[in-house]
mmCIF file of C-alpha atoms in Angstrom:
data_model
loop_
_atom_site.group_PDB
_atom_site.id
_atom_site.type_symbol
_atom_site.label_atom_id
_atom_site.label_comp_id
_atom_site.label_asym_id
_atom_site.label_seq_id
_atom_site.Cartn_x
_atom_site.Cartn_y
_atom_site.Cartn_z
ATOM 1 C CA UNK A 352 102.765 108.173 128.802
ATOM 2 C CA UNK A 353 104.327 107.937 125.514
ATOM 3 C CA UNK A 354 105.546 110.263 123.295
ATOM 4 C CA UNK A 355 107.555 111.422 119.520
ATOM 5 C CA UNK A 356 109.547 113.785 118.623
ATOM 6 C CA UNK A 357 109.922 115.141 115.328
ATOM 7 C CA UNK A 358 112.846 117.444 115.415
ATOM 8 C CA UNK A 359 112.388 119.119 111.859
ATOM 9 C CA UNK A 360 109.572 120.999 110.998
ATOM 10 C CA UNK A 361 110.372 121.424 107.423
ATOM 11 C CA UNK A 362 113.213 119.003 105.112
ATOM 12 C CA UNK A 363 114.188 120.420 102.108
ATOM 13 C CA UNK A 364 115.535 117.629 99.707
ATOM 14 C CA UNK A 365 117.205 117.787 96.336
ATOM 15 C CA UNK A 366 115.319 115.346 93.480
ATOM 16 C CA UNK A 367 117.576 112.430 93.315
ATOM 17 C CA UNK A 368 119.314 112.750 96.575
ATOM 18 C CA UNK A 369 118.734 110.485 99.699
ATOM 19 C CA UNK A 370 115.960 111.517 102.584
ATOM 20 C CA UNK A 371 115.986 110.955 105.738
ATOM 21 C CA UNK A 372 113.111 112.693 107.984
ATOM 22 C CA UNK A 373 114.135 111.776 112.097
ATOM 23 C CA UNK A 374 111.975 110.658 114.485
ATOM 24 C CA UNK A 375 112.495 109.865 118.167
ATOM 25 C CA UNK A 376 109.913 108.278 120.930
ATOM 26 C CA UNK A 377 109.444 107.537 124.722
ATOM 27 C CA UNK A 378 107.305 105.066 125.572
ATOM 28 C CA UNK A 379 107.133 102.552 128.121
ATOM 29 C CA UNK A 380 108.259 98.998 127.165
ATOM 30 C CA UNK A 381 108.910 97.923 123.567
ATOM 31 C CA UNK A 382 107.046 100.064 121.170
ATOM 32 C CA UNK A 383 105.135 99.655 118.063
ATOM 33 C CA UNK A 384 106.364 101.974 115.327
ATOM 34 C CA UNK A 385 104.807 103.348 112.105
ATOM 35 C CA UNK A 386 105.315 105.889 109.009
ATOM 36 C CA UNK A 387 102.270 107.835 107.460
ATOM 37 C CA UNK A 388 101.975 110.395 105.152
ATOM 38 C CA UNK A 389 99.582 113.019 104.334
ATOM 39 C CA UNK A 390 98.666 114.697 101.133
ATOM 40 C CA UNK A 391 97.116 118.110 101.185
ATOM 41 C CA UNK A 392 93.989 117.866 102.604
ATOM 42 C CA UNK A 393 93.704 114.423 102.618
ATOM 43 C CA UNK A 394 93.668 111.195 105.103
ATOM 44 C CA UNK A 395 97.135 109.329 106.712
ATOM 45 C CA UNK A 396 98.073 107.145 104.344
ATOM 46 C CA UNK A 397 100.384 104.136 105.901
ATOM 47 C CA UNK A 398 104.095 103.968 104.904
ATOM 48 C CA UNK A 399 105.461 100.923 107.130
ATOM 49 C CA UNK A 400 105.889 99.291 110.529
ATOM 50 C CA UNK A 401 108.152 97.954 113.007
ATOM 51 C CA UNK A 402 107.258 95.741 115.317
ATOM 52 C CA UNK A 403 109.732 93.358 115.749
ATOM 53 C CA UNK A 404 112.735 91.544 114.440
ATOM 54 C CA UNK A 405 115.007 92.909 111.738
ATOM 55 C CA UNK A 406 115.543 96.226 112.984
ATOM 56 C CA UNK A 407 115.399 97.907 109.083
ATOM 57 C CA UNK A 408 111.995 97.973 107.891
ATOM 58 C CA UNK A 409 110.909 98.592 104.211
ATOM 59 C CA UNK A 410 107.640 100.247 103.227
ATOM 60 C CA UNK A 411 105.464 101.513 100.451
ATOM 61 C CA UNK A 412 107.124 103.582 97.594
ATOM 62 C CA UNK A 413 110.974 102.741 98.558
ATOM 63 C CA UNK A 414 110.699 104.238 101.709
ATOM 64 C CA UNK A 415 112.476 102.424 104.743
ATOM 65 C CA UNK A 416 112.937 103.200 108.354
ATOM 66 C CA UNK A 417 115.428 101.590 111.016
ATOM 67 C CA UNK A 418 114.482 101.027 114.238
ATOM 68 C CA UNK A 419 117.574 102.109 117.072
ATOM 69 C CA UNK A 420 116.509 100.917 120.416
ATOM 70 C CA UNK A 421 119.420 102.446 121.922
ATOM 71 C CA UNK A 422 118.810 105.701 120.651
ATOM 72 C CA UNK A 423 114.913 105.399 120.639
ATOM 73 C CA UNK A 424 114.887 106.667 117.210
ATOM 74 C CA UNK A 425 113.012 105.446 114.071
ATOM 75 C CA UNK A 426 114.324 107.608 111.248
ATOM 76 C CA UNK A 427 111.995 107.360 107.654
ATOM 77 C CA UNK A 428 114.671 107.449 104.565
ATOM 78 C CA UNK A 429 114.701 106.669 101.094
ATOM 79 C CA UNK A 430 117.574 106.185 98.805
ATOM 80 C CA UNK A 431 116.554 108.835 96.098
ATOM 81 C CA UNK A 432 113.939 111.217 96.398
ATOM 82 C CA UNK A 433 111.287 112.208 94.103
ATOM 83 C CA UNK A 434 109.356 115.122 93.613
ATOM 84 C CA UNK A 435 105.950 113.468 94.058
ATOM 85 C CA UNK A 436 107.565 112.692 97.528
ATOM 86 C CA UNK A 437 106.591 116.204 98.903
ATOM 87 C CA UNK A 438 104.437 115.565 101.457
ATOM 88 C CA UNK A 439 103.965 115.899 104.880
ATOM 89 C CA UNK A 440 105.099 112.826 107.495
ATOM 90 C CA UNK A 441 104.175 111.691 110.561
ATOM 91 C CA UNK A 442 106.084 109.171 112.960
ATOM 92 C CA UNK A 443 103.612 107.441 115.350
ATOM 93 C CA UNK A 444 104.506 105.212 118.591
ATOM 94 C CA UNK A 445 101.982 102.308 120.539
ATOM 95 C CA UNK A 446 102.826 100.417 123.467
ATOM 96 C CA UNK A 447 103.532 96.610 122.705
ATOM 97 C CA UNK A 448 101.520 96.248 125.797
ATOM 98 C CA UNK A 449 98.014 97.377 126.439
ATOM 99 C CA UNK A 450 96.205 95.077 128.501
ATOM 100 C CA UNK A 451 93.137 98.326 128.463
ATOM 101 C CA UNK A 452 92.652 97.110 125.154
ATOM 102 C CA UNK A 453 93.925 100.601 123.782
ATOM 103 C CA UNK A 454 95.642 100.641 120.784
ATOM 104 C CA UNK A 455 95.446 104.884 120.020
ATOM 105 C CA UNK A 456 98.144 105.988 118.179
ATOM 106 C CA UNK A 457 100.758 108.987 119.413
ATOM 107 C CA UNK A 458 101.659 111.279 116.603
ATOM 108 C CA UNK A 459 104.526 113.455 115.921
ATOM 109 C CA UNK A 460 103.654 117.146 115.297
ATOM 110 C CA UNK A 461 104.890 116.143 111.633
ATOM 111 C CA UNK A 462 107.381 117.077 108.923
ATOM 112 C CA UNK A 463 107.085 118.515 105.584
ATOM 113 C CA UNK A 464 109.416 117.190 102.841
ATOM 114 C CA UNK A 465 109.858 119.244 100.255
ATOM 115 C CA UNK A 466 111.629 117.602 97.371
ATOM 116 C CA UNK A 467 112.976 120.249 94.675
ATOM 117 C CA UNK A 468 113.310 119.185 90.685
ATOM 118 C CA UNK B 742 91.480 97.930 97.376
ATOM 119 C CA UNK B 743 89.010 98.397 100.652
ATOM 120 C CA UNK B 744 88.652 102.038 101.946
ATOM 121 C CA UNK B 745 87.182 103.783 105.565
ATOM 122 C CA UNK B 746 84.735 106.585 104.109
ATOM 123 C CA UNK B 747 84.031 109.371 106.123
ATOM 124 C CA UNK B 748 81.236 112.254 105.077
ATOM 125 C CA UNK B 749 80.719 115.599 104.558
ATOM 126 C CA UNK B 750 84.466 116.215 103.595
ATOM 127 C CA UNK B 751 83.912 119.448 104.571
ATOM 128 C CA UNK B 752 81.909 121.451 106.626
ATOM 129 C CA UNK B 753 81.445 124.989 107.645
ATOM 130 C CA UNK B 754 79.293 125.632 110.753
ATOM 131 C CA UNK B 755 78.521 128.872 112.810
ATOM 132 C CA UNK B 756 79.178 128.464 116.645
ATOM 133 C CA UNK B 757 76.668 127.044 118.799
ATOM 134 C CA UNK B 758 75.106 125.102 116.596
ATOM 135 C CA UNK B 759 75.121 121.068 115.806
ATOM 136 C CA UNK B 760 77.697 119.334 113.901
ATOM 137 C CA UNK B 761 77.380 115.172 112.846
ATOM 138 C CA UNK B 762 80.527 113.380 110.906
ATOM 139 C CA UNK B 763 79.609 110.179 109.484
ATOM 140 C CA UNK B 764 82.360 107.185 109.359
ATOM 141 C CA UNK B 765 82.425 103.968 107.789
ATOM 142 C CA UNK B 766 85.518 101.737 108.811
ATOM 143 C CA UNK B 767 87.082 98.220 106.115
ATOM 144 C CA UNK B 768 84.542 96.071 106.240
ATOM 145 C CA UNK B 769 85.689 93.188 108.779
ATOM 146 C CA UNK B 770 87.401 95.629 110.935
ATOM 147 C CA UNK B 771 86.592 95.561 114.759
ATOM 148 C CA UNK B 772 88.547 98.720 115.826
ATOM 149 C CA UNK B 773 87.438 102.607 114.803
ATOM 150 C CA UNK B 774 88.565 105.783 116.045
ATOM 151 C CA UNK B 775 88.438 109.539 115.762
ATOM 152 C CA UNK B 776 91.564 111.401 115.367
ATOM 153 C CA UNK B 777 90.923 115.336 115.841
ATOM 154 C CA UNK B 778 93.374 116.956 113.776
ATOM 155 C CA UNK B 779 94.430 120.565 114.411
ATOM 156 C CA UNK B 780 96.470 122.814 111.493
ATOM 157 C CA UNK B 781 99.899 122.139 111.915
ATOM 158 C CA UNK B 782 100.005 119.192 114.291
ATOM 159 C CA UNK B 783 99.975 115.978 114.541
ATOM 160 C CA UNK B 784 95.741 113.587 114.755
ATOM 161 C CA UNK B 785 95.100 113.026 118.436
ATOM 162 C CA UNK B 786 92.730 110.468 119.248
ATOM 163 C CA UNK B 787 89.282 111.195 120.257
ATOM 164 C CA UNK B 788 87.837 108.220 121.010
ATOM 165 C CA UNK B 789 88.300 104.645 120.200
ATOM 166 C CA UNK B 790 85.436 101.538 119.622
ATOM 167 C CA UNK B 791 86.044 98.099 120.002
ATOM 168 C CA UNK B 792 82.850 96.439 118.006
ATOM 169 C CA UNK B 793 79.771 99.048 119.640
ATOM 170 C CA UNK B 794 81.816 99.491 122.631
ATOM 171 C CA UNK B 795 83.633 102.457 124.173
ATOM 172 C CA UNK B 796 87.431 101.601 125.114
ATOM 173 C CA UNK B 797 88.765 105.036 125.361
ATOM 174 C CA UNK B 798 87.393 108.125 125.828
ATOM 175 C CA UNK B 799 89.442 110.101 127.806
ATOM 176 C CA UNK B 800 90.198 113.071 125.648
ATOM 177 C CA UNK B 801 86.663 113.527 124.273
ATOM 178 C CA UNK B 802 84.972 116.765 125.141
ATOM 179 C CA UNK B 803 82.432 115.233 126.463
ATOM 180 C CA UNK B 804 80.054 118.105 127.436
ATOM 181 C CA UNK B 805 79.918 118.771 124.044
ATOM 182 C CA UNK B 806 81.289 116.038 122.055
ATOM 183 C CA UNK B 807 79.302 112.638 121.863
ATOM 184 C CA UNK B 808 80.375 109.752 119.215
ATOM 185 C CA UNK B 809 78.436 105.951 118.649
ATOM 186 C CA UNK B 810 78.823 103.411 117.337
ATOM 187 C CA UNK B 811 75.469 101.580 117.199
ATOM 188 C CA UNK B 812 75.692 98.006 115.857
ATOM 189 C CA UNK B 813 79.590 98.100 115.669
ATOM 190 C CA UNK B 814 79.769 98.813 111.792
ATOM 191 C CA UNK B 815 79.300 102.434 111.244
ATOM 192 C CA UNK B 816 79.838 105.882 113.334
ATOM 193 C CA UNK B 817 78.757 108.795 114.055
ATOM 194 C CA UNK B 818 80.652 111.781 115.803
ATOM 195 C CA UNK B 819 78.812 115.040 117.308
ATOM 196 C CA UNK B 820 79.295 118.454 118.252
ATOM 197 C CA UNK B 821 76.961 120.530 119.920
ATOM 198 C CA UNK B 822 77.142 123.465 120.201
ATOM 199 C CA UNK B 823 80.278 123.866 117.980
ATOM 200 C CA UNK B 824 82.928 126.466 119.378
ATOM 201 C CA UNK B 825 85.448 128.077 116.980
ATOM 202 C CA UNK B 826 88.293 126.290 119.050
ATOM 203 C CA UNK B 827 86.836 123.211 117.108
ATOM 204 C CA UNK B 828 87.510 124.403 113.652
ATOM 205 C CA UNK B 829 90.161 121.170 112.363
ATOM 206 C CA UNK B 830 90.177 117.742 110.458
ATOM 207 C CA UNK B 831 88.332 115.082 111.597
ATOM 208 C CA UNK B 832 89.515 111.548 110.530
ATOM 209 C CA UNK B 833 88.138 108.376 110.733
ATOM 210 C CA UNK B 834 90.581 105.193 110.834
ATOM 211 C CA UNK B 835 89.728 101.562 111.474
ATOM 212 C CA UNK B 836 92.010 98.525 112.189
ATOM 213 C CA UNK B 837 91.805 94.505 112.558
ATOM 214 C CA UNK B 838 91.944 92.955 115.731
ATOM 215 C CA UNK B 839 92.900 89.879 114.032
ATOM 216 C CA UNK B 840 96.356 88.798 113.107
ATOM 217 C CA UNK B 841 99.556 90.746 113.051
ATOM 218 C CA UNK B 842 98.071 93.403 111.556
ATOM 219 C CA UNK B 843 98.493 96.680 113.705
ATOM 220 C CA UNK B 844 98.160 99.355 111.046
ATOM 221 C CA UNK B 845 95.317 101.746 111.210
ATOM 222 C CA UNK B 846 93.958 102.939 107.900
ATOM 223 C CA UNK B 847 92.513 106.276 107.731
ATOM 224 C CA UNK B 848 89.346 107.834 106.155
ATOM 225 C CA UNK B 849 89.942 110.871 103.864
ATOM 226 C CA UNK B 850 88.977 113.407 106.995
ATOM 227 C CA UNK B 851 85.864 116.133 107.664
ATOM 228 C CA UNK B 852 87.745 119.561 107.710
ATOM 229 C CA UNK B 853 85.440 121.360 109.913
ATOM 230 C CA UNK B 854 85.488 125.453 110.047
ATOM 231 C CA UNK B 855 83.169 127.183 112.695
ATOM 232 C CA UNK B 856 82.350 130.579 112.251
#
């Protein structure tokens, strides 16, 4: 069974300062690997993927994650934070492989960035 | 840009009695699920439909839980009889089958309180 790992509950962030919110998985074989974010009560809203290839992957609103196979991790960073940033985040693993057909997504338990002015 | 709807966004209930969540996925898109999601962790998945089809079910409450998915468009979750246990978000998210494309895009959620 697969699994993630989100170490911090809570990252506290300076406006203008790099990010970086950690994320490591199990899962059998290689995995498919994704970003969301959620406002206050609202839906996920996708950040990026990996799923093969170059192992740093760039998403939606300057955020970028690289894949480390070796350490099973799939950290989310940006290069300067903003205050509209503040959010909470969600790493999520998938098999590659799922002959079932299944393609449910594990989730983190979640971290909330909280970017001060 | 295309959106999966999901209604009531919110909804309070007193136990035992029905609940219904209504979903509709992108347009084009094969693949729905329902993510229950409880305060302070992370959506776990309900229950998953390929077209009208069931694929996974395994973590769906199913002596009280029901979900369908009638002519593979639309969906429908239920509860009945709602226990307080239940109270969380319910999201809707949809994804192609087609492609590369292995995102799932979420609905805006149900939050559900039962009284």
């Amino acid at each position: 069974a697969q699994s993630v790992a989100q170490p911090e509950d809570q990252v506290n962030v300076a406006e203008g300062n790099p990010l970086t919110v950690k994320c490591t998985y199990s899962v059998s074989g290689n995995p498919y690997l994704f970003w969301y974010v959620q406002y206050p009560n609202r839906g996920l809203q996708f950040l990026l993927k990996y799923i093969t290839g170059d192992n740093l992957v760039k998403g939606s609103y300057g955020f970028e994650a690289e894949f480390n196979k070796s350490q099973t991790s799939f950290h989310l960073k940006k290069p300067s934070a903003l205050v509209s940033d503040s959010a909470l985040y969600f790493c999520a693993v998938r098999p590659l492989l799922m002959d079932t057909g299944r393609r449910a997504l594990t989730f983190g338990s979640g971290t909330r960035l909280q970017v001060q002015p | 840009e295309a959106e999966v709807a999901q209604s009531p966004r919110y909804k309070i209930t007193e136990k035992s009695q029905a609940v219904a969540f209504w979903c509709d996925p992108i347009s084009g898109h094969a693949t729905l699920y329902w993510y229950r999601q409880i305060l302070g962790q992370g959506p776990e998945l309900l229950v998953q439909f390929q077209d009208e089809s069931v694929v996974d079910d395994s973590q769906l409450p199913k002596d009280r839980f029901s979900a369908e998915r009638l002519k593979g468009v639309d969906s429908t979750l239920k509860i009945q009889p709602a226990e307080l246990g239940d109270s969380a978000m319910y999201l809707c998210a949809s994804s192609s089958s087609r492609g590369s494309s292995y995102e799932q895009y979420f609905g805006p959620g149900t939050r559900l309180t039962v009284t």
